[in-house]
Amino acid sequence: MTENCLRDDCPGEGTGVFDERGHCDECGHHRDAPAAPPPPADDLFPPFDDEDTNEFATVFIDPVPPDSQRRCRKNHRVGFTSDGRSGPLVGLCEECAEPFDFTNYLQAGDVVAGQYEVKGCIAHGGFGGIYVAHDRNLDNDVVLKGLLDPADPAAQAIVEAERRYLVTVKHPNIVDIHNSVKHRFPDGAEYDYLVMDYVRGRSLGDRAHPARLGRHAVAPITAAGFALQILDAFAYLHGYQLVYCDLKPGNVIQSGDRLTIIDLGAMRRINFAGGSIYGSRGYQAPEIEREHLPDAVSDLYTVGRTLAVLALGFPAAQLVGDEVQETPLPERPPNFNESLYRFLQRACDHDRDARFATADEMADQLHGVLRQLLADAGERPAPVASDRFGVERGAFAAGLANRTDTVFETARGAAARTVLPVPLADRADPAYTALATIAMQPPDRAIELAESLPESDESRLALLRMAIEADAPETDRLFAEAAARFGADWRLDWYRGVRDLGRDPEAAAGHFRKVRAHLPGELAPMLALAVCTELAADGAPAGLAQAAKQYEQVRRTDPTYTSAAFGVARCSADPAVRLTALEGVPAASSQYRAAQQALVAERVRRGPDWETIVAAGANLANLEGLDALQADLARAELWRAALAVIGPGLEDPSRRIDGVPLTAAAMATAYDAVLRRIAANCDSPLTRWALVTEANRNRPRTWL
């Protein structure tokens, strides 16, 4: 069994392995050696300010690469000894006989190209030392990145590539290159150095980074923010047909609130067949080992792995036998956000066809996940329109029950078919405009018109949706045609779920889970799954509690999803949670009055006291514009409940509800009047008689 080195100062970032003598093959420390001193306590809190990063002291190291980083041209380990002593700096590789020479390196005080005065070495890059130098001409510090072996054609090609690409790449999250210079050593050897910005800050691979929790994982919100900056840079690169290839935490520096991607030596053209392909085990896409040329999809895999390593705090690679292999994505830890985990599963899928296809698509879903993370943390992210789904077409099961022992009508799956959001149509589709008009027609007429449209992707999908909502007999045939036309398409999974809502909520949930896995930043599939959970619960308290939790996740992230608010109000066993959900329906929503009406019912139907009656009166005042009969029904409920709880000392003629003084006589008069108005509009003689009888029973007695 192998043991990984987890020292904070190990360059292997958790991938170093202790050999049989107990020494790490990356940093050389013995497993029993004292650990690096911990950072100050204040540094454990994420992330730091600009002022803090500028104060980080530059730590210079020995310019001679350590044993663990000495490699020949063919990537074999050289210059090391098995007994722990320093190995030779010059010689031949024992495996391939390639020469190596690590004796030429810059010293503090050396001047390169007559302009750059070396201060010291700060790191050993994959192809040479990295130095801080002072630019005498511009009076600022820069970084010099050099080659270990100028005779190595592969290393020379990398420098040429980095120089060629960097001078054209200009993005705020990518390091700037200023120049390319040469330096001749006393033995006549001439080395190339790239001159680039000196980015102060800390590497994301630094285990002492202030954003790390317990010095292993980074808070998910912070990690997602990091990944979004990286994705912005990758979208830029991919737009120029370039791929970075070697993203990992150690190649990203944080300075203030900005990340900078450094070390572009592995960057290349998309699908370029020449040259060597470089990457880091544990981050590189698995298809690269199968000789697939790097492209945008493989590049985005490195972003997913980087985010996973940061957010979950696990080593990217591990030694299995004699081979270093990628560490599988760990199981989702308790309390780790489900949407973020699903995002990581898709981003790190070994099936490249299942991954995100573009940086913009990946960023769009991660933005949605980040909004959920912020909502979980108590923030109130502003609602953002989805580019995958339209808005809700109504509120699911928001109608009040006709009896007073419960608040809402029973939720029925078939009703959800016509209120859940619909996947957005492609505006470029030739049928787009006609479909917008057809949507206003009655279902049967809409299906007839859709069938008459010229065949297109969107006309076929719209026809399928309409057939599902109308429960038309041709639905199964349309599904078969769509499957042949679209293949594995998340929209078909969505419509399969919608179809099954009225039949089998557990089967519907299976389809919606596929959509959620594909689009982890979207709220529509989360809402649909909450509906499925409520329907499958069939009144069972445990199932309803789970549904309430799912509805609340949607409502908290975006209050404009009013079906989620009503779902919480139906399913939660906590009165305060139910009231909060209904009160959170925005005043600008078309469902606002329905929510206020539900608040009245919630307060007066569940064992009211005088304070809840007064609170319900405030909701009654917000029913302006509601259908007159519905408003009168709410008034009747309130006055009936108020008359049942009012007692000595509670009357207060100075306070009013709906213009009625809070006295028993005044409220009884109001109750009598509203019952008679309702009765006057009632078609049923029996119901009308019952209402008038109730009015007479509660009508105040007078001598007049």
XYZ file of C-alpha atoms in Angstrom:
704
model
C 0.000 0.000 0.000
C 1.391 3.411 -0.950
C 1.378 6.527 1.213
C 1.101 10.031 -0.217
C 3.082 12.997 1.060
C 0.697 15.691 2.298
C 3.246 18.297 3.383
C 2.095 21.826 2.600
C 5.441 22.639 0.972
C 5.598 19.528 -1.243
C 5.568 20.497 -4.942
C 3.682 17.292 -5.711
C 0.494 18.826 -4.249
C -0.447 15.544 -2.594
C 0.759 13.239 -5.392
C 4.215 12.640 -3.945
C 4.770 9.060 -2.735
C 7.080 7.850 0.032
C 9.615 5.310 -1.235
C 10.874 2.279 0.645
C 13.272 4.497 2.626
C 10.426 6.808 3.695
C 11.441 9.724 1.434
C 8.925 11.563 -0.760
C 9.745 11.203 -4.454
C 8.667 14.829 -5.026
C 10.053 16.932 -2.161
C 12.605 14.494 -0.719
C 11.423 14.950 2.887
C 11.213 11.916 5.134
C 7.745 10.970 6.334
C 8.880 11.637 9.922
C 10.410 15.028 9.148
C 8.809 17.991 10.960
C 5.933 19.478 9.019
C 6.184 22.914 7.520
C 5.043 25.567 10.014
C 1.329 26.349 9.726
C 0.255 29.695 8.332
C -0.968 32.368 10.739
C -4.501 31.718 11.960
C -5.841 34.744 10.120
C -4.568 33.276 6.843
C -6.952 30.334 7.117
C -9.869 32.547 6.191
C -10.665 33.046 2.485
C -9.766 35.009 0.444
C -7.252 37.806 0.961
C -7.334 41.447 -0.158
C -5.108 43.218 -2.654
C -3.214 44.865 0.176
C -2.475 41.486 1.734
C -1.108 39.869 -1.424
C 1.253 42.734 -2.130
C 2.820 42.155 1.263
C 3.679 38.514 0.613
C 7.409 38.162 0.906
C 9.157 36.647 -2.101
C 10.769 33.388 -0.998
C 13.873 32.500 -2.973
C 14.998 28.900 -3.313
C 18.074 27.039 -4.508
C 18.209 27.453 -8.315
C 19.526 23.902 -8.640
C 16.451 21.700 -9.143
C 15.905 19.108 -6.405
C 16.404 15.431 -7.131
C 12.681 14.887 -7.626
C 12.534 17.428 -10.474
C 15.602 16.363 -12.431
C 14.546 14.781 -15.703
C 16.310 13.991 -18.936
C 14.944 15.023 -22.324
C 12.840 11.851 -22.407
C 11.340 12.498 -18.972
C 13.333 9.870 -17.053
C 14.519 10.691 -13.547
C 18.205 11.583 -13.426
C 20.652 13.143 -10.988
C 19.494 11.322 -7.868
C 20.919 8.677 -5.574
C 19.201 5.860 -3.720
C 21.017 6.528 -0.439
C 19.618 10.038 0.006
C 22.792 11.926 -1.029
C 22.680 14.630 -3.681
C 23.130 13.154 -7.139
C 25.309 14.358 -10.032
C 24.291 17.528 -11.899
C 25.940 16.429 -15.135
C 25.867 13.001 -16.728
C 23.991 10.508 -18.861
C 20.566 9.069 -18.186
C 20.850 5.464 -17.030
C 17.711 4.509 -18.946
C 18.166 6.175 -22.336
C 21.754 7.585 -22.303
C 20.526 11.133 -22.998
C 22.920 13.755 -21.587
C 21.766 16.123 -18.849
C 23.345 19.234 -17.352
C 21.936 21.224 -14.422
C 25.030 23.332 -13.743
C 24.049 26.483 -15.629
C 21.608 28.542 -13.624
C 21.225 32.198 -12.807
C 22.564 33.643 -9.567
C 21.423 36.717 -7.669
C 23.145 39.716 -9.239
C 23.434 38.234 -12.741
C 22.272 40.625 -15.463
C 20.410 39.086 -18.396
C 20.431 40.840 -21.774
C 21.953 43.908 -20.128
C 18.565 44.806 -18.663
C 17.260 42.284 -16.139
C 19.096 41.995 -12.798
C 18.356 38.650 -11.157
C 17.116 38.698 -7.568
C 16.695 34.972 -7.067
C 14.975 31.741 -8.080
C 11.383 31.269 -6.938
C 10.428 27.964 -8.585
C 11.474 25.177 -10.909
C 9.213 24.990 -13.952
C 8.689 21.981 -16.124
C 11.287 23.263 -18.602
C 13.581 25.440 -16.525
C 14.173 27.706 -13.539
C 11.851 30.621 -12.814
C 13.512 33.777 -11.491
C 12.498 37.196 -10.208
C 14.541 39.975 -11.791
C 14.484 43.752 -11.750
C 13.986 45.521 -15.068
C 16.535 48.328 -14.989
C 14.873 50.159 -17.864
C 11.318 50.183 -16.508
C 12.210 50.003 -12.799
C 9.879 47.130 -11.971
C 10.158 43.457 -11.169
C 9.575 40.775 -13.796
C 9.825 37.008 -14.063
C 12.407 35.226 -16.184
C 11.554 31.705 -17.218
C 14.436 29.690 -18.648
C 15.378 26.291 -20.050
C 17.298 23.618 -18.218
C 18.925 22.279 -21.358
C 19.307 24.524 -24.412
C 20.292 21.510 -26.510
C 16.940 19.866 -25.893
C 14.888 20.394 -29.075
C 11.614 19.585 -27.327
C 12.282 22.181 -24.637
C 13.285 24.727 -27.274
C 10.059 24.043 -29.139
C 8.074 24.648 -25.965
C 9.766 28.008 -25.407
C 9.148 28.989 -29.005
C 5.497 28.005 -28.659
C 5.087 29.871 -25.393
C 6.720 32.969 -26.847
C 4.638 32.819 -30.015
C 1.337 32.347 -28.220
C 1.924 34.635 -25.281
C 2.676 37.695 -27.367
C -0.751 37.335 -29.011
C -2.726 36.381 -25.896
C -4.077 39.359 -23.976
C -6.554 38.505 -21.247
C -6.795 39.790 -17.656
C -6.597 36.244 -16.276
C -3.580 35.156 -18.358
C -0.030 36.208 -17.600
C 1.426 38.872 -19.909
C 4.712 38.226 -21.729
C 6.881 41.244 -22.509
C 10.010 39.954 -24.170
C 12.201 36.996 -25.089
C 15.929 37.264 -24.393
C 19.112 35.163 -24.399
C 21.846 34.832 -21.804
C 25.325 33.385 -22.385
C 27.059 31.554 -19.539
C 30.852 31.436 -19.022
C 31.060 27.994 -20.639
C 29.545 29.427 -23.833
C 26.125 27.827 -23.412
C 23.331 30.163 -24.474
C 19.928 29.947 -22.809
C 16.570 31.436 -23.750
C 14.464 33.281 -21.183
C 10.934 34.563 -21.425
C 10.241 37.872 -19.693
C 6.769 38.131 -18.211
C 4.752 39.847 -15.511
C 5.717 39.108 -11.950
C 2.359 38.078 -10.501
C 2.425 38.508 -6.745
C 0.126 36.333 -4.732
C -0.284 32.692 -3.900
C -0.712 29.650 -6.060
C -4.021 27.838 -5.706
C -1.903 24.738 -5.224
C -0.345 26.216 -2.087
C -1.720 24.286 0.865
C -1.141 27.369 2.998
C -3.450 29.396 0.743
C -5.831 31.406 2.965
C -8.881 30.070 1.122
C -8.221 26.466 2.153
C -10.437 24.993 4.861
C -8.424 22.804 7.166
C -5.603 23.358 4.645
C -7.086 20.821 2.246
C -10.335 21.961 0.602
C -11.405 25.409 -0.559
C -14.883 26.657 0.331
C -17.196 25.675 -2.561
C -18.329 29.271 -3.163
C -14.719 30.424 -3.400
C -13.700 27.466 -5.579
C -16.607 28.091 -7.968
C -15.597 31.748 -8.227
C -12.052 30.674 -9.072
C -13.315 28.302 -11.784
C -15.482 30.995 -13.370
C -12.462 33.258 -13.851
C -10.535 30.364 -15.357
C -13.428 29.533 -17.682
C -13.517 33.120 -18.895
C -9.849 32.816 -19.844
C -10.433 29.437 -21.499
C -13.350 30.798 -23.526
C -10.953 33.464 -24.803
C -8.258 30.932 -25.690
C -10.669 28.535 -27.365
C -12.040 31.419 -29.406
C -8.541 31.745 -30.889
C -8.349 27.965 -31.433
C -5.857 27.544 -28.591
C -5.922 25.058 -25.719
C -4.000 25.464 -22.469
C -3.570 21.698 -21.821
C -1.936 21.820 -18.387
C -4.334 23.481 -15.963
C -3.861 22.577 -12.316
C -3.974 24.600 -9.076
C -0.216 25.156 -9.143
C -0.475 27.012 -12.462
C -2.926 29.612 -11.145
C -1.947 32.557 -8.953
C -4.413 34.575 -6.880
C -3.640 38.225 -6.325
C -6.444 40.095 -4.620
C -9.691 39.133 -6.311
C -8.021 38.228 -9.605
C -6.592 34.932 -10.779
C -3.751 34.730 -13.267
C -2.970 31.615 -15.272
C 0.777 31.224 -15.666
C 3.143 28.870 -17.516
C 1.684 28.614 -21.011
C 4.405 26.262 -22.176
C 2.014 23.400 -22.928
C -0.416 25.541 -24.929
C -1.032 24.506 -28.519
C -3.457 24.818 -31.403
C -6.686 22.831 -31.176
C -6.295 19.478 -32.954
C -2.665 20.285 -33.867
C -0.966 16.967 -34.617
C 2.684 18.006 -34.260
C 4.940 18.344 -31.234
C 4.707 16.783 -27.797
C 1.528 16.968 -25.719
C 2.096 18.006 -22.122
C -0.210 17.742 -19.135
C -0.340 16.659 -15.514
C -1.514 13.261 -14.343
C -4.725 13.602 -12.396
C -5.820 16.626 -14.414
C -5.260 15.606 -18.027
C -8.289 14.201 -19.874
C -8.175 10.387 -20.166
C -8.616 10.432 -23.950
C -5.252 12.208 -24.357
C -3.542 8.979 -23.297
C -5.490 7.256 -26.061
C -3.827 9.607 -28.563
C -6.796 11.953 -28.912
C -5.543 15.415 -29.856
C -6.243 18.155 -27.299
C -9.351 20.208 -27.982
C -11.799 22.379 -26.050
C -13.547 19.391 -24.465
C -10.314 17.874 -23.141
C -9.191 21.317 -21.958
C -12.404 21.797 -19.980
C -11.790 18.452 -18.276
C -8.746 20.030 -16.613
C -10.973 22.830 -15.297
C -13.395 20.291 -13.851
C -10.608 18.331 -12.172
C -9.029 21.514 -10.816
C -12.349 22.604 -9.312
C -12.935 19.116 -7.903
C -9.509 18.972 -6.249
C -10.004 22.435 -4.745
C -13.587 21.965 -3.549
C -13.287 18.362 -2.327
C -9.691 18.521 -1.087
C -8.376 15.211 -2.456
C -5.072 14.432 -4.248
C -5.459 14.560 -8.016
C -3.330 11.451 -8.569
C -2.155 8.433 -6.621
C 0.380 5.669 -7.038
C -1.226 2.339 -7.970
C 1.470 -0.312 -8.108
C 4.259 1.299 -10.098
C 1.964 3.667 -11.996
C 0.670 7.114 -11.099
C -3.050 7.168 -11.840
C -5.839 9.696 -11.594
C -7.652 9.624 -8.259
C -11.361 8.945 -8.889
C -13.844 11.607 -7.851
C -14.705 10.881 -4.197
C -18.242 10.161 -3.052
C -20.264 13.267 -2.246
C -19.447 14.281 1.341
C -22.306 14.982 3.764
C -23.695 18.504 3.311
C -21.728 19.040 0.090
C -24.010 20.860 -2.346
C -25.670 18.333 -4.659
C -25.737 20.661 -7.665
C -22.010 21.350 -7.408
C -21.290 17.642 -7.106
C -23.405 16.884 -10.180
C -21.533 19.643 -12.003
C -18.223 17.996 -11.087
C -19.498 14.594 -12.191
C -20.341 15.924 -15.639
C -17.202 18.044 -15.944
C -14.994 15.081 -14.957
C -16.840 12.365 -16.857
C -14.465 9.993 -18.667
C -16.954 9.922 -21.540
C -16.009 13.091 -23.408
C -19.419 13.187 -25.119
C -21.068 13.565 -21.705
C -18.963 16.590 -20.728
C -19.500 20.275 -21.346
C -18.793 21.136 -24.964
C -17.807 24.797 -24.565
C -16.399 27.045 -21.864
C -19.459 29.285 -22.149
C -21.835 26.370 -21.564
C -19.780 25.193 -18.602
C -19.637 28.704 -17.125
C -23.381 29.186 -17.587
C -24.138 26.072 -15.550
C -21.527 26.946 -12.930
C -23.078 30.411 -12.554
C -26.372 28.664 -11.789
C -24.672 26.403 -9.248
C -22.961 29.400 -7.648
C -26.315 31.134 -7.199
C -27.551 28.044 -5.358
C -24.438 28.052 -3.169
C -24.961 31.722 -2.349
C -28.602 31.080 -1.474
C -27.550 28.208 0.805
C -25.189 30.640 2.540
C -28.021 33.074 3.267
C -27.443 35.435 0.361
C -30.239 36.562 -1.955
C -28.939 36.234 -5.519
C -30.829 38.307 -8.074
C -33.093 36.257 -10.373
C -31.451 35.446 -13.706
C -33.282 34.313 -16.828
C -32.328 30.823 -17.972
C -31.118 30.318 -21.523
C -32.424 26.725 -21.445
C -35.932 27.076 -19.992
C -38.740 29.585 -20.194
C -40.566 30.892 -17.137
C -43.276 29.059 -15.235
C -46.653 29.180 -16.938
C -48.517 29.250 -13.638
C -48.208 28.018 -10.072
C -48.615 24.302 -9.491
C -51.384 23.277 -7.056
C -51.851 26.816 -5.720
C -55.646 26.565 -5.460
C -57.240 26.600 -2.012
C -59.178 23.607 -0.763
C -62.967 23.955 -0.570
C -62.992 22.648 2.996
C -61.499 24.476 5.964
C -59.607 21.603 7.625
C -56.745 22.034 5.143
C -55.363 24.911 3.105
C -54.579 23.650 -0.384
C -56.217 21.376 -2.878
C -54.593 17.993 -3.479
C -51.631 18.221 -5.862
C -52.243 16.257 -9.060
C -49.433 15.373 -11.437
C -51.360 15.936 -14.642
C -51.835 19.590 -13.671
C -48.055 20.092 -13.487
C -47.714 19.301 -17.180
C -49.123 22.680 -18.176
C -47.353 24.874 -15.603
C -43.744 23.623 -15.522
C -41.257 25.656 -17.588
C -40.760 24.609 -21.197
C -37.349 24.186 -22.902
C -36.683 27.300 -24.949
C -37.000 27.036 -28.709
C -34.159 27.913 -31.042
C -34.858 31.385 -32.437
C -33.082 30.417 -35.655
C -35.577 27.621 -36.325
C -37.868 28.451 -39.289
C -40.962 27.586 -37.229
C -40.067 29.790 -34.248
C -42.373 32.736 -35.028
C -45.330 30.558 -35.985
C -44.976 28.494 -32.812
C -45.155 31.628 -30.658
C -48.534 32.413 -32.243
C -49.834 28.854 -31.989
C -49.080 28.790 -28.264
C -52.023 31.155 -27.698
C -54.538 28.707 -29.199
C -56.635 26.079 -27.339
C -54.819 22.685 -27.078
C -56.727 20.832 -29.802
C -56.451 23.731 -32.225
C -52.765 24.236 -31.356
C -51.969 20.603 -32.188
C -53.801 20.888 -35.482
C -51.885 24.045 -36.428
C -48.529 22.600 -35.331
C -49.056 19.550 -37.525
C -49.560 21.827 -40.528
C -46.220 23.611 -40.076
C -43.208 22.767 -42.274
C -41.156 20.091 -40.553
C -38.340 21.405 -38.361
C -36.716 20.443 -35.077
C -38.709 22.947 -33.058
C -42.040 22.194 -34.745
C -41.582 18.476 -33.926
C -40.684 19.221 -30.294
C -43.584 21.653 -29.919
C -46.010 19.110 -31.336
C -44.690 16.518 -28.887
C -45.127 18.920 -25.961
C -48.683 19.808 -26.967
C -49.611 16.139 -27.337
C -48.233 15.391 -23.860
C -50.132 18.258 -22.254
C -53.365 17.219 -23.979
C -52.711 13.529 -23.168
C -53.277 12.877 -26.868
C -53.238 9.286 -28.204
C -50.452 10.058 -30.699
C -47.968 10.902 -27.910
C -46.141 7.549 -28.033
C -45.762 7.757 -31.813
C -44.367 11.279 -31.563
C -41.870 10.140 -28.921
C -40.628 7.361 -31.200
C -40.187 9.813 -34.071
C -38.388 12.312 -31.825
C -36.021 9.643 -30.488
C -35.071 8.699 -34.050
C -34.597 12.349 -34.964
C -32.754 13.700 -31.899
C -31.102 10.680 -30.302
C -29.840 11.278 -26.753
C -31.203 14.762 -26.128
C -31.919 16.192 -22.670
C -35.134 17.769 -23.987
C -36.570 14.325 -24.680
C -35.721 13.275 -21.120
C -37.545 16.384 -19.930
C -40.647 15.610 -21.965
C -40.617 11.962 -20.870
C -40.675 13.211 -17.294
C -43.531 15.609 -18.037
C -45.498 12.778 -19.663
C -45.046 10.494 -16.653
C -46.084 13.118 -14.095
C -49.711 12.124 -14.477
C -48.925 8.397 -14.516
C -45.931 7.413 -12.427
C -44.105 10.128 -10.431
C -41.175 7.832 -9.628
C -40.621 7.098 -13.324
C -40.917 10.828 -14.033
C -38.271 11.520 -11.389
C -35.865 9.175 -13.175
C -36.129 11.252 -16.349
C -35.835 14.564 -14.509
C -32.733 13.330 -12.672
C -31.038 12.839 -16.046
C -31.846 16.439 -16.957
C -30.579 17.638 -13.574
C -27.309 15.755 -14.077
C -26.889 17.329 -17.514
C -27.895 20.848 -16.421
C -26.890 21.096 -12.743
C -27.221 24.879 -12.677
C -30.865 24.924 -13.797
C -33.747 25.274 -11.351
C -36.484 23.845 -13.607
C -35.408 20.180 -13.185
C -35.016 20.751 -9.433
C -38.593 22.046 -9.308
C -39.826 19.082 -11.349
C -38.089 16.653 -8.984
C -39.725 18.352 -5.995
C -43.118 17.866 -7.652
C -42.300 14.170 -8.179
C -41.262 13.756 -4.547
C -44.495 15.352 -3.328
C -46.637 13.191 -5.587
C -44.776 9.989 -4.667
C -45.091 10.802 -0.941
C -48.879 10.460 -1.190
C -49.282 12.269 2.121
C -46.503 10.447 4.023
C -44.784 12.944 6.391
C -41.222 11.854 5.544
C -41.809 12.200 1.813
C -43.497 15.573 2.229
C -40.584 16.804 4.348
C -38.161 15.843 1.574
C -40.352 17.580 -1.010
C -40.480 20.715 1.155
C -36.685 20.720 1.325
C -36.413 20.428 -2.466
C -38.987 23.153 -3.055
C -37.189 25.408 -0.571
C -33.877 25.032 -2.432
C -35.555 26.365 -5.567
C -37.518 29.109 -3.792
C -34.499 30.349 -1.866
C -32.412 30.610 -5.035
C -35.090 32.317 -7.136
C -38.341 33.561 -5.520
C -39.903 34.057 -8.958
C -40.422 30.268 -9.063
C -43.760 30.621 -7.287
C -44.622 26.922 -7.632
C -41.771 26.320 -5.204
C -43.265 28.723 -2.650
C -46.660 27.032 -2.808
C -44.897 23.657 -2.661
C -43.202 24.592 0.610
C -46.545 25.841 1.957
C -48.211 22.521 1.071
C -45.478 20.174 2.267
C -43.687 21.724 5.234
C -44.754 20.740 8.743
C -43.355 23.996 10.157
C -45.939 26.842 10.266
C -43.232 29.514 10.256
C -41.618 28.003 7.149
C -44.975 27.846 5.377
C -45.710 31.505 6.119
C -42.208 32.625 5.096
C -42.532 30.843 1.752
C -45.859 32.472 0.908
C -44.709 35.885 2.108
C -41.705 35.559 -0.202
C -43.788 35.545 -3.398
C -42.762 38.832 -5.074
C -45.364 41.600 -5.249
C -44.718 41.861 -8.995
C -45.610 38.200 -9.540
C -48.891 37.222 -11.175
C -49.283 34.803 -8.248
C -48.928 37.476 -5.560
C -52.655 37.786 -4.824
C -53.031 34.006 -4.769
C -50.213 33.891 -2.212
C -51.886 36.566 -0.092
C -55.171 34.661 -0.259
C -53.323 31.507 0.800
C -51.767 33.421 3.706
C -55.237 34.342 4.936
C -56.298 30.692 4.740
C -53.051 29.478 6.336
C -53.543 31.786 9.284
C -57.247 31.242 9.921
C -57.539 27.511 9.177
C -54.766 26.198 11.422
C -55.951 26.949 14.957
C -55.896 30.760 14.822
C -55.452 33.126 17.746
C -56.063 36.847 17.867
C -52.578 37.765 16.618
C -52.880 35.528 13.564
C -56.288 37.062 12.832
C -54.739 40.527 12.838
C -51.881 39.301 10.603
C -54.405 37.741 8.212
C -56.136 41.105 8.055
C -52.937 42.624 6.680
C -52.914 39.982 3.933
C -56.579 40.709 3.215
C -55.617 44.278 2.406
C -53.388 42.973 -0.413
C -56.224 41.275 -2.308
C -57.128 44.332 -4.348
C -57.738 43.231 -7.914
C -58.576 39.654 -6.943
C -61.813 38.216 -8.325
C -64.644 39.685 -6.199
C -66.081 36.297 -5.234
C -62.645 34.956 -4.222
C -61.998 38.067 -2.142
C -65.371 37.686 -0.400
C -64.647 34.047 0.364
C -61.390 35.124 2.039
C -63.247 37.806 4.023
C -65.874 35.304 5.137
C -63.202 32.908 6.421
C -61.431 35.656 8.297
C -64.575 37.052 9.988
C -65.758 33.583 10.929
C -62.411 32.777 12.561
C -62.230 36.190 14.231
C -65.671 35.805 15.806
C -64.604 32.391 17.129
C -61.533 33.687 18.981
C -62.482 37.203 20.088
C -62.985 37.486 23.799
C -62.967 39.926 26.689
C -60.236 42.521 26.438
C -59.461 41.841 22.770
C -61.892 44.314 21.218
C -60.188 47.449 19.931
C -62.439 49.823 17.956
C -59.419 51.976 17.057
C -57.963 49.187 14.918
C -59.533 48.045 11.674
C -59.363 45.169 9.201
C -60.755 45.860 5.749
C -62.276 49.031 7.174
C -64.104 47.146 9.935
C -63.466 48.082 13.612
C -62.184 45.152 15.654
C -65.283 44.703 17.781
C -67.551 41.674 17.951
C -70.575 43.595 16.713
C -68.804 45.230 13.782
C -67.193 41.985 12.656
C -70.493 40.099 12.947
C -72.113 42.731 10.747
C -69.304 42.399 8.201
C -69.597 38.595 8.295
C -73.351 38.789 7.706
C -72.898 41.145 4.752
C -70.225 39.107 3.023
C -72.181 35.855 3.383
C -75.211 37.453 1.768
C -73.090 38.737 -1.140
C -71.715 35.251 -1.695
C -75.191 33.731 -1.508
C -76.501 36.194 -4.081
C -73.960 34.874 -6.586
C -74.481 31.187 -5.770
C -76.207 28.956 -8.338
C -77.039 26.145 -5.922
C -80.278 26.742 -3.946
C -79.096 24.406 -1.196
C -75.771 26.218 -0.808
C -77.519 29.590 -0.952
C -79.889 28.496 1.822
C -76.955 27.327 3.986
C -75.133 30.637 3.545
C -78.178 32.718 4.467
C -78.823 30.497 7.479
C -75.224 31.055 8.645
C -75.616 34.787 8.093
C -78.810 34.889 10.137
C -77.213 32.904 12.942
C -74.324 35.352 13.280
C -76.200 38.571 12.491
C -76.163 40.973 15.465
C -79.565 41.248 17.187
C -81.123 44.739 17.397
C -84.499 46.140 18.497
C -84.925 47.916 15.188
